[in-house]
Coordinates of C-alpha atoms and ligand atoms in Angstrom, one line a residue:
M1 CA -15.2 23.9 -11.1
A2 CA -16.4 22.6 -8.1
E3 CA -14.6 21.3 -5.7
A4 CA -15.0 17.5 -4.5
R5 CA -18.3 15.9 -2.8
P6 CA -19.0 12.7 -2.0
F7 CA -20.9 10.9 -4.8
N8 CA -22.6 7.6 -5.0
W9 CA -24.3 7.6 -9.0
E10 CA -24.3 4.0 -10.0
Y11 CA -22.9 2.8 -6.8
R12 CA -22.9 -0.7 -5.3
P13 CA -20.8 -1.3 -2.2
P14 CA -19.0 -4.0 -2.6
E15 CA -19.6 -7.4 -1.1
I16 CA -18.6 -7.6 2.7
P17 CA -18.1 -10.4 4.2
H18 CA -20.3 -10.9 7.7
E19 CA -17.5 -11.8 10.0
V20 CA -17.5 -11.1 13.7
F21 CA -14.3 -11.8 17.1
R22 CA -15.9 -12.9 19.5
V23 CA -13.6 -12.8 22.2
A24 CA -13.1 -14.6 26.0
G25 CA -11.2 -11.6 27.9
G26 CA -9.3 -11.4 31.5
R27 CA -6.4 -13.5 30.4
P28 CA -2.9 -12.5 30.7
L29 CA -1.1 -12.7 27.2
H30 CA 3.2 -13.4 27.0
G31 CA 4.9 -14.7 23.9
S32 CA 7.2 -13.4 20.8
V33 CA 4.9 -11.7 18.1
P34 CA 7.0 -11.0 14.7
I35 CA 5.3 -7.7 13.1
S36 CA 4.4 -7.4 10.1
G37 CA 5.0 -5.0 7.0
A38 CA 4.1 -2.1 7.1
K39 CA 0.5 -1.2 5.7
N40 CA 0.7 2.1 5.2
A41 CA 4.8 1.9 3.3
A42 CA 4.0 -1.3 0.9
L43 CA 0.8 0.3 -0.5
K44 CA 3.0 3.6 -1.6
L45 CA 5.8 1.2 -2.8
L46 CA 3.4 -0.3 -4.9
A47 CA 2.8 2.7 -6.3
A48 CA 5.9 3.8 -6.9
A49 CA 6.6 0.7 -8.6
C50 CA 4.4 2.5 -11.3
L51 CA 6.6 5.3 -12.3
T52 CA 8.9 2.3 -14.4
G53 CA 8.3 -0.4 -16.7
E54 CA 11.0 -2.4 -14.7
R55 CA 10.1 -5.7 -12.5
C56 CA 9.8 -4.1 -9.0
R57 CA 10.0 -6.5 -5.9
F58 CA 9.1 -6.4 -2.6
T59 CA 9.6 -9.0 0.5
N60 CA 7.9 -8.0 4.3
V61 CA 4.5 -7.3 2.2
P62 CA 1.8 -7.3 4.9
E63 CA -1.0 -10.3 3.8
I64 CA -4.1 -7.6 4.5
E65 CA -7.2 -6.3 2.5
D66 CA -5.4 -3.4 1.4
V67 CA -2.8 -4.3 -0.4
R68 CA -4.6 -6.8 -1.8
V69 CA -7.0 -3.7 -3.6
M70 CA -3.8 -2.1 -4.3
A71 CA -2.9 -5.1 -5.7
E72 CA -6.4 -5.2 -8.2
T73 CA -6.8 -2.1 -8.8
L74 CA -3.6 -2.4 -10.3
R75 CA -4.4 -5.6 -12.3
D76 CA -7.6 -3.8 -13.5
L77 CA -5.2 -1.5 -14.8
G78 CA -3.4 -3.1 -17.1
V79 CA -0.2 -3.6 -14.8
V80 CA 1.5 -7.3 -14.3
V81 CA 1.2 -7.8 -9.8
D82 CA 2.1 -11.6 -9.6
H83 CA 2.0 -12.6 -5.9
P84 CA 5.3 -15.7 -5.8
E85 CA 5.2 -15.9 -2.8
P86 CA 3.5 -15.3 1.1
N87 CA 4.5 -11.7 1.5
V88 CA 6.1 -11.1 -1.4
Y89 CA 4.6 -8.6 -4.2
E90 CA 7.0 -8.6 -8.1
V91 CA 4.7 -5.5 -10.2
A92 CA 5.8 -5.1 -13.8
A93 CA 3.8 -1.3 -15.2
G94 CA 5.4 -2.2 -18.3
D95 CA 2.3 -1.2 -20.4
V96 CA -0.8 -0.3 -19.1
D97 CA -4.6 -0.9 -20.5
W98 CA -6.4 1.6 -19.0
L99 CA -5.5 4.7 -17.2
F100 CA -8.4 4.7 -14.5
V101 CA -9.0 4.0 -11.4
P102 CA -12.1 4.3 -10.5
L103 CA -15.5 3.7 -7.1
E104 CA -14.9 0.6 -6.6
A105 CA -10.9 1.0 -6.0
A106 CA -11.3 4.3 -4.9
A107 CA -14.1 2.7 -2.5
K108 CA -12.5 0.5 -0.5
M109 CA -9.1 2.7 0.3
R110 CA -8.4 5.9 0.5
A111 CA -4.8 4.5 -0.8
S112 CA -5.4 4.6 -4.2
F113 CA -5.3 8.0 -4.6
M114 CA -1.5 7.0 -4.6
L115 CA -1.7 6.2 -8.0
L116 CA -2.3 9.3 -9.3
G117 CA 1.1 10.9 -9.1
P118 CA 2.7 8.3 -10.7
L119 CA 0.5 7.2 -13.0
L120 CA 0.3 11.3 -14.1
A121 CA 4.1 11.1 -14.1
R122 CA 4.9 8.6 -16.1
F123 CA 2.0 9.0 -19.1
G124 CA 1.1 12.0 -18.6
E125 CA -2.8 11.7 -18.1
V126 CA -5.5 9.3 -15.9
I127 CA -8.7 10.0 -14.2
I128 CA -9.1 9.0 -10.7
S129 CA -11.8 8.9 -8.3
N130 CA -12.2 10.7 -4.7
P131 CA -11.1 8.2 -2.4
G132 CA -12.7 6.9 0.5
G133 CA -11.4 5.4 3.0
D134 CA -12.0 5.2 6.4
R135 CA -14.4 6.8 8.1
I136 CA -12.2 9.4 9.8
G137 CA -13.7 12.9 8.7
R138 CA -13.8 14.3 5.6
R139 CA -10.5 13.3 4.5
P140 CA -10.3 15.8 1.0
V141 CA -6.8 15.7 -0.8
D142 CA -7.7 19.2 -2.8
L143 CA -3.7 19.7 -1.3
H144 CA -2.4 16.5 -3.9
V145 CA -4.7 17.9 -6.1
E146 CA -3.1 20.8 -6.1
A147 CA 1.1 20.1 -6.3
M148 CA 0.0 18.1 -8.8
R149 CA -1.5 21.8 -10.0
A150 CA 1.1 22.6 -9.2
M151 CA 3.7 20.9 -11.6
G152 CA 1.7 21.8 -14.6
A153 CA -0.7 19.1 -14.3
E154 CA -4.4 20.8 -15.6
I155 CA -7.2 18.6 -13.4
Q156 CA -10.6 19.1 -13.9
Y157 CA -13.5 16.9 -11.0
R158 CA -16.5 16.0 -12.3
Y159 CA -19.5 13.5 -11.5
G160 CA -16.9 11.8 -8.5
Y161 CA -13.9 12.2 -10.7
Y162 CA -10.4 14.1 -11.1
Y163 CA -9.7 14.2 -14.8
A164 CA -6.5 14.3 -15.0
K165 CA -3.8 15.4 -17.8
S166 CA 0.0 16.6 -17.9
P167 CA 0.6 18.8 -21.9
G168 CA 4.4 17.5 -21.6
R169 CA 6.3 15.9 -18.7
L170 CA 5.5 17.8 -15.8
R171 CA 7.9 20.6 -13.7
G172 CA 9.6 20.7 -11.0
A173 CA 7.5 22.9 -8.1
E174 CA 8.0 24.9 -4.8
I175 CA 4.8 23.5 -3.3
N176 CA 4.2 24.3 0.0
F177 CA 1.6 23.1 2.2
P178 CA -0.6 24.6 4.4
F179 CA -0.4 21.8 7.4
V180 CA 1.4 18.5 7.3
T181 CA -0.4 15.7 5.1
V182 CA 1.2 12.3 4.9
M183 CA -0.2 11.1 1.4
G184 CA 0.0 14.4 -0.2
T185 CA 3.8 14.2 0.8
E186 CA 3.9 10.7 -0.7
N187 CA 2.3 11.4 -4.0
A188 CA 3.3 15.2 -4.4
M189 CA 6.9 13.1 -4.7
L190 CA 6.6 10.0 -6.8
A191 CA 5.0 12.5 -8.8
A192 CA 8.1 14.6 -8.7
T193 CA 11.0 11.7 -9.4
L194 CA 9.7 11.9 -13.0
A195 CA 8.9 15.7 -13.3
D196 CA 11.1 18.0 -15.3
G197 CA 13.9 19.9 -12.6
R198 CA 14.0 20.9 -8.8
T199 CA 10.2 19.9 -6.8
V200 CA 11.1 21.6 -2.9
I201 CA 8.6 20.2 -0.5
R202 CA 7.6 21.3 3.0
P203 CA 6.0 20.6 5.1
A204 CA 6.9 17.1 4.4
A205 CA 5.5 14.1 6.4
Q206 CA 8.7 12.4 8.2
E207 CA 6.9 9.3 8.7
P208 CA 9.2 6.8 8.5
E209 CA 6.7 5.6 6.0
T210 CA 7.9 8.1 3.7
D211 CA 11.1 7.3 4.2
D212 CA 10.9 3.6 3.6
L213 CA 9.7 5.0 0.1
I214 CA 12.4 7.9 -0.2
E215 CA 15.2 4.9 0.1
F216 CA 12.8 2.6 -2.3
L217 CA 12.9 5.7 -4.6
V218 CA 16.9 5.9 -4.6
K219 CA 17.1 2.7 -5.6
M220 CA 15.6 3.1 -8.6
G221 CA 17.8 5.7 -9.9
A222 CA 15.1 9.1 -8.1
D223 CA 17.1 12.1 -6.8
V224 CA 15.1 12.4 -3.7
R225 CA 16.4 14.2 -0.2
R226 CA 15.1 15.0 2.6
T227 CA 16.7 17.9 3.5
A228 CA 15.9 18.7 6.5
P229 CA 13.4 17.1 8.9
D230 CA 10.7 18.8 7.3
T231 CA 11.6 19.7 3.5
I232 CA 12.2 16.9 0.8
E233 CA 13.5 18.3 -2.6
I234 CA 13.6 15.7 -5.6
V235 CA 15.0 16.5 -9.1
G236 CA 13.3 14.5 -12.1
K237 CA 14.3 12.2 -14.0
R238 CA 13.5 11.1 -17.3
R239 CA 13.4 7.5 -16.3
L240 CA 13.5 5.1 -13.2
R241 CA 14.4 1.9 -13.1
G242 CA 13.5 -1.3 -11.4
A243 CA 14.0 -2.7 -7.6
Q244 CA 13.8 -4.7 -4.6
H245 CA 12.6 -3.8 -1.8
H246 CA 12.3 -4.9 2.3
V247 CA 9.3 -3.4 3.9
V248 CA 10.0 -1.4 7.0
P249 CA 7.8 -2.8 9.8
D250 CA 4.7 -2.1 11.2
R251 CA 4.6 0.6 13.9
I252 CA 1.0 0.5 14.5
E253 CA 0.9 -3.4 14.3
A254 CA 4.1 -3.1 17.2
G255 CA 2.0 -0.1 19.2
T256 CA -1.7 -2.2 18.8
F257 CA 0.3 -5.3 20.4
M258 CA 1.9 -3.4 23.5
V259 CA -1.3 -2.2 24.5
A260 CA -1.9 -5.4 25.0
G261 CA 0.5 -7.0 26.6
A262 CA 0.2 -3.8 29.5
I263 CA -3.3 -4.1 29.4
T264 CA -3.9 -7.8 29.7
G265 CA -1.1 -7.8 32.3
G266 CA 1.1 -9.6 30.1
K267 CA 4.5 -9.6 28.5
I268 CA 5.2 -9.6 24.6
R269 CA 8.6 -9.0 23.1
L270 CA 7.5 -7.0 19.0
Q271 CA 9.9 -9.2 17.1
G272 CA 10.7 -6.4 14.4
A273 CA 9.4 -3.7 15.8
R274 CA 11.8 -0.9 16.1
C275 CA 12.0 1.2 19.2
E276 CA 12.9 4.5 17.0
H277 CA 9.6 4.5 15.4
L278 CA 8.1 4.3 18.5
R279 CA 9.8 7.7 20.8
A280 CA 6.9 10.0 21.1
F281 CA 4.3 6.4 22.6
L282 CA 7.0 5.0 24.0
A283 CA 7.1 8.2 26.3
V284 CA 3.7 7.9 27.1
F285 CA 4.4 4.1 28.5
D286 CA 7.1 5.9 30.3
R287 CA 5.1 8.3 31.7
M288 CA 2.0 5.9 32.8
G289 CA 4.2 4.0 34.4
V290 CA 5.0 0.7 31.4
R291 CA 7.6 -0.7 31.6
H292 CA 8.7 -2.1 28.4
D293 CA 12.7 -2.4 27.0
C294 CA 13.9 -1.2 23.6
G295 CA 16.2 -4.0 21.6
P296 CA 18.6 -3.7 18.9
D297 CA 14.8 -5.1 16.3
W298 CA 12.4 -5.6 19.1
I299 CA 10.7 -4.5 21.4
E300 CA 9.6 -5.9 24.7
V301 CA 6.4 -5.1 27.1
D302 CA 6.1 -6.5 30.5
A303 CA 3.6 -5.5 32.7
S304 CA 2.9 -9.6 34.6
D305 CA 4.0 -7.7 38.3
T306 CA 2.2 -4.6 37.9
G307 CA -1.3 -5.0 39.9
P308 CA -4.5 -2.7 38.6
G309 CA -4.5 0.8 39.2
E310 CA -0.5 0.9 39.0
F311 CA -0.4 2.6 35.6
R312 CA -0.6 6.3 35.5
A313 CA -2.9 8.6 33.4
C314 CA -1.9 10.8 31.2
D315 CA -2.4 13.7 28.7
I316 CA -1.8 13.3 24.9
A317 CA -2.4 15.0 22.4
T318 CA -2.4 13.3 18.8
A319 CA 0.3 15.1 16.0
A320 CA 2.4 14.6 12.6
Y321 CA 5.0 12.2 12.7
P322 CA 7.3 11.7 16.1
G323 CA 4.3 13.3 17.5
L324 CA 2.4 10.8 19.1
A325 CA 1.0 9.2 15.4
T326 CA -3.1 9.2 15.1
D327 CA -3.0 5.8 14.4
L328 CA -2.0 4.3 18.0
Q329 CA -4.5 7.1 20.0
P330 CA -7.6 4.5 19.8
P331 CA -5.1 1.7 22.1
T332 CA -3.9 4.3 23.5
S333 CA -7.4 5.5 24.6
V334 CA -8.0 1.8 25.7
L335 CA -4.7 1.7 27.9
L336 CA -6.1 4.6 29.3
T337 CA -8.8 2.8 31.1
Q338 CA -6.9 1.2 32.6
A339 CA -5.2 3.8 34.3
Q340 CA -5.9 5.4 37.4
G341 CA -7.2 9.3 37.7
R342 CA -9.0 11.6 34.8
S343 CA -6.4 11.9 31.0
M344 CA -6.9 14.1 28.6
I345 CA -7.3 13.2 24.6
H346 CA -6.5 15.9 22.0
E347 CA -7.2 14.5 18.0
T348 CA -5.4 17.4 16.4
I349 CA -5.2 15.6 13.0
F350 CA -9.4 13.9 12.5
E351 CA -12.0 15.2 13.1
D352 CA -14.3 12.2 13.8
R353 CA -11.7 9.6 15.4
L354 CA -13.2 10.4 18.5
E355 CA -16.1 8.8 17.8
W356 CA -15.5 4.8 18.3
L357 CA -15.5 5.8 22.2
T358 CA -18.7 5.5 22.3
E359 CA -19.3 2.2 21.6
L360 CA -15.8 1.5 24.1
R361 CA -18.1 3.1 26.5
R362 CA -20.9 0.2 26.2
M363 CA -17.7 -2.8 27.4
G364 CA -17.8 -0.3 30.8
A365 CA -15.4 2.8 29.6
N366 CA -15.8 6.0 31.7
V367 CA -16.0 8.6 29.1
E368 CA -16.5 11.8 27.9
L369 CA -16.9 13.6 24.4
V370 CA -15.6 16.4 25.5
D371 CA -16.1 17.8 21.2
P372 CA -14.3 16.5 18.0
H373 CA -11.5 17.0 19.4
H374 CA -12.1 16.5 22.3
A375 CA -12.8 13.3 25.7
I376 CA -12.0 12.5 28.7
V377 CA -10.9 9.1 29.8
E378 CA -11.1 8.2 34.4
G379 CA -9.8 5.6 34.9
L380 CA -9.8 3.1 36.4
T381 CA -12.9 0.5 35.6
R382 CA -13.4 -2.6 35.0
L383 CA -14.2 -3.6 30.7
T384 CA -17.3 -6.1 31.4
G385 CA -18.0 -8.8 27.9
A386 CA -20.5 -5.9 25.7
H387 CA -21.3 -7.1 21.9
V388 CA -19.6 -3.8 20.2
E389 CA -19.6 -2.2 16.2
I390 CA -16.4 -1.8 14.0
G391 CA -16.5 1.6 12.5
D392 CA -12.9 2.4 11.4
L393 CA -9.6 -0.1 11.4
R394 CA -7.2 0.9 14.0
A395 CA -10.9 2.0 16.6
G396 CA -11.1 -1.6 14.7
A397 CA -8.2 -3.4 17.0
S398 CA -8.7 -1.3 19.6
L399 CA -11.8 -3.0 21.0
I400 CA -10.5 -5.9 20.4
L401 CA -7.7 -5.0 22.9
A402 CA -10.6 -3.9 25.1
A403 CA -11.7 -7.7 25.0
L404 CA -8.9 -9.2 26.5
A405 CA -8.5 -6.5 29.5
A406 CA -12.7 -7.3 29.7
Q407 CA -13.8 -9.6 32.2
G408 CA -16.8 -12.0 30.1
E409 CA -17.1 -12.6 26.1
T410 CA -17.1 -9.7 24.1
V411 CA -19.3 -9.9 20.3
I412 CA -17.2 -7.6 17.4
H413 CA -19.3 -6.6 14.4
G414 CA -17.6 -5.8 11.4
A415 CA -14.2 -7.6 12.2
H416 CA -13.7 -7.2 8.1
H417 CA -12.3 -3.5 8.8
V418 CA -9.3 -4.5 11.1
H419 CA -7.8 -7.5 7.7
R420 CA -8.3 -4.1 5.8
G421 CA -4.8 -3.1 7.9
Y422 CA -3.4 -5.7 10.6
E423 CA -2.7 -9.6 9.1
N424 CA -3.8 -12.6 10.6
I425 CA -4.5 -11.0 13.7
E426 CA -6.5 -13.2 15.5
R427 CA -3.7 -16.9 14.5
K428 CA -1.3 -13.8 16.5
F429 CA -3.5 -13.3 19.7
V430 CA -4.4 -16.3 19.8
D431 CA -0.2 -17.7 19.6
L432 CA -0.1 -15.7 22.9
G433 CA -2.3 -16.6 24.5
A434 CA -5.5 -14.8 23.7
H435 CA -9.8 -17.0 23.1
L436 CA -10.3 -15.4 20.4
Q437 CA -12.5 -16.5 17.5
R438 CA -13.7 -15.3 13.7
L439 CA -17.3 -16.9 13.2
A440 CA -19.4 -15.4 10.1
E441 CA -22.1 -13.5 11.7
G442 CA -24.9 -15.7 13.3
I443 CA -22.1 -18.7 14.4
T444 CA -22.2 -19.4 17.9
P445 CA -18.7 -21.0 19.1
L446 CA -16.8 -20.3 22.0
S447 CA -17.7 -22.1 25.5
S448 CA -14.9 -22.6 27.4
Ligands
UD1_1 C1 -2.1 8.5 6.9 C2 -2.0 7.1 7.2 C3 -2.9 7.5 8.2 C4 -3.1 8.2 8.9 C5 -2.8 10.1 8.5 C6 -2.6 10.8 9.1 C7 -2.3 5.7 4.5 C8 -2.0 5.4 3.8 N1 -2.3 6.3 5.8 O1 -3.7 9.2 5.9 O2 -3.3 5.9 8.6 O3 -3.8 7.8 10.1 O4 -1.8 9.0 7.3 O5 -1.2 10.5 10.3 O6 -0.7 6.1 4.5 N2 -6.0 17.1 4.8 C9 -6.5 17.9 4.1 N3 -6.4 18.1 2.6 C10 -5.3 17.0 1.7 C11 -4.1 15.1 2.8 C12 -5.1 15.7 3.9 O7 -7.3 18.5 4.1 O8 -5.8 17.0 0.8 C13 -5.9 16.6 6.3 C14 -6.9 15.3 7.1 O9 -7.4 16.1 6.9 C15 -6.3 15.7 7.8 C16 -4.6 15.9 7.9 O10 -4.3 16.3 6.7 O11 -7.1 16.3 9.0 C17 -3.7 15.1 7.5 O12 -4.2 14.4 6.7 P1 -3.0 13.0 6.2 O13 -1.2 13.7 6.9 O14 -2.8 13.7 5.0 O15 -3.1 11.9 6.3 P2 -3.6 10.6 5.0 O16 -2.1 10.5 4.3 O17 -4.9 10.5 4.6

């Protein structure tokens, strides 16, 4: 059988609003910022709600584009998704009309593939598009598919779609991934909650968002346990019940705002952030000499007394949790431009995630792309305003960070990428004292 290849026959890309961020940089940011619920938890929780016909309720759901896409995708299947107030979603998947996840959903968001496990386990079949998501590497889904096959599913790939069927109940299985995959772990885990027998997943993702999902599944009546740091065991049940859950705070958003405080010479308290989820990232701050403090439900970064050039260069390497998150590599790279000396960046997870550094170079950063996985940053450089283009979510937020630290005005094209994953980012930055506006492409204001 042919394996997945990109396929765009009859496909029309979604309408994209042409928006830009205009940022007048060079102002220290001060104050307190509330950290929203984690995108990478919320999306999987919404998918998990399809494991039961009973109503599930989620609070602290971030108001972001990816959540709206997931909600729309579920509604298109016939699932009831209510949004009674900001940050609250209710899902009732009693009946579904279609077991079909179209390319339109998949092209907007890779996490649409998280519907494979729950729909297959509960309804015995689904046709689901090969996903798109960020342009950061090939990002195949072969490990998700192999995990479902190990549980007895029959899956064929035709014309850009996976046709997945389970002749009876899925069967528990030993799933041995060749390396850690976050959504692969989560997809297999969701499917296994309704499978017949015991499933063991190894090496399993250790991300806090994966544990948040486990917590919710247990509330639904699932038998899911992390029996070793890298092992998750599930004993399948015939039915699960509805449950309520408060989404874990977004450690990637927290890390992004920490860099904003450091890079602008400001002082920011991240309300709701959890230090224990950011250990590897905070270790980088320690090595660079960026002052920070941890409270029970906040983190504070204070660079208000730090002069230019006081941060130290530092070599970094991304890794699966508890290592340094690849999603925090772009913000950290911006911070490294403001450190004294040479830093090496080793991006171990995705092969295209350093490409955005060419945009950062337009702003004056001294960055050399050695190969798809390595880059060298020479600091300290004075960043200056420029016209730059966002290619993906995390790079987008990082260009805003660079713009906040830069002298002069920066125009950042492709603002929609950022709204996929950051709730009201412009409001949060403005409240901290940033001069930042989101405008339709072609409009000029921002003169002060
Ligand atoms: C998730 C996160 C993303 C984060 C990434 C790594 C969500 C919605 N997204 O993405 O923000 O950057 O973890 O922490 O939670 N791979 C395969 N075959 C597969 C699956 C993955 O080869 O079937 C490879 C990927 O190309 C990558 C590596 O495995 O090189 C890890 O990717 P994975 O952990 O699966 O990332 P996602 O779950 O897609």
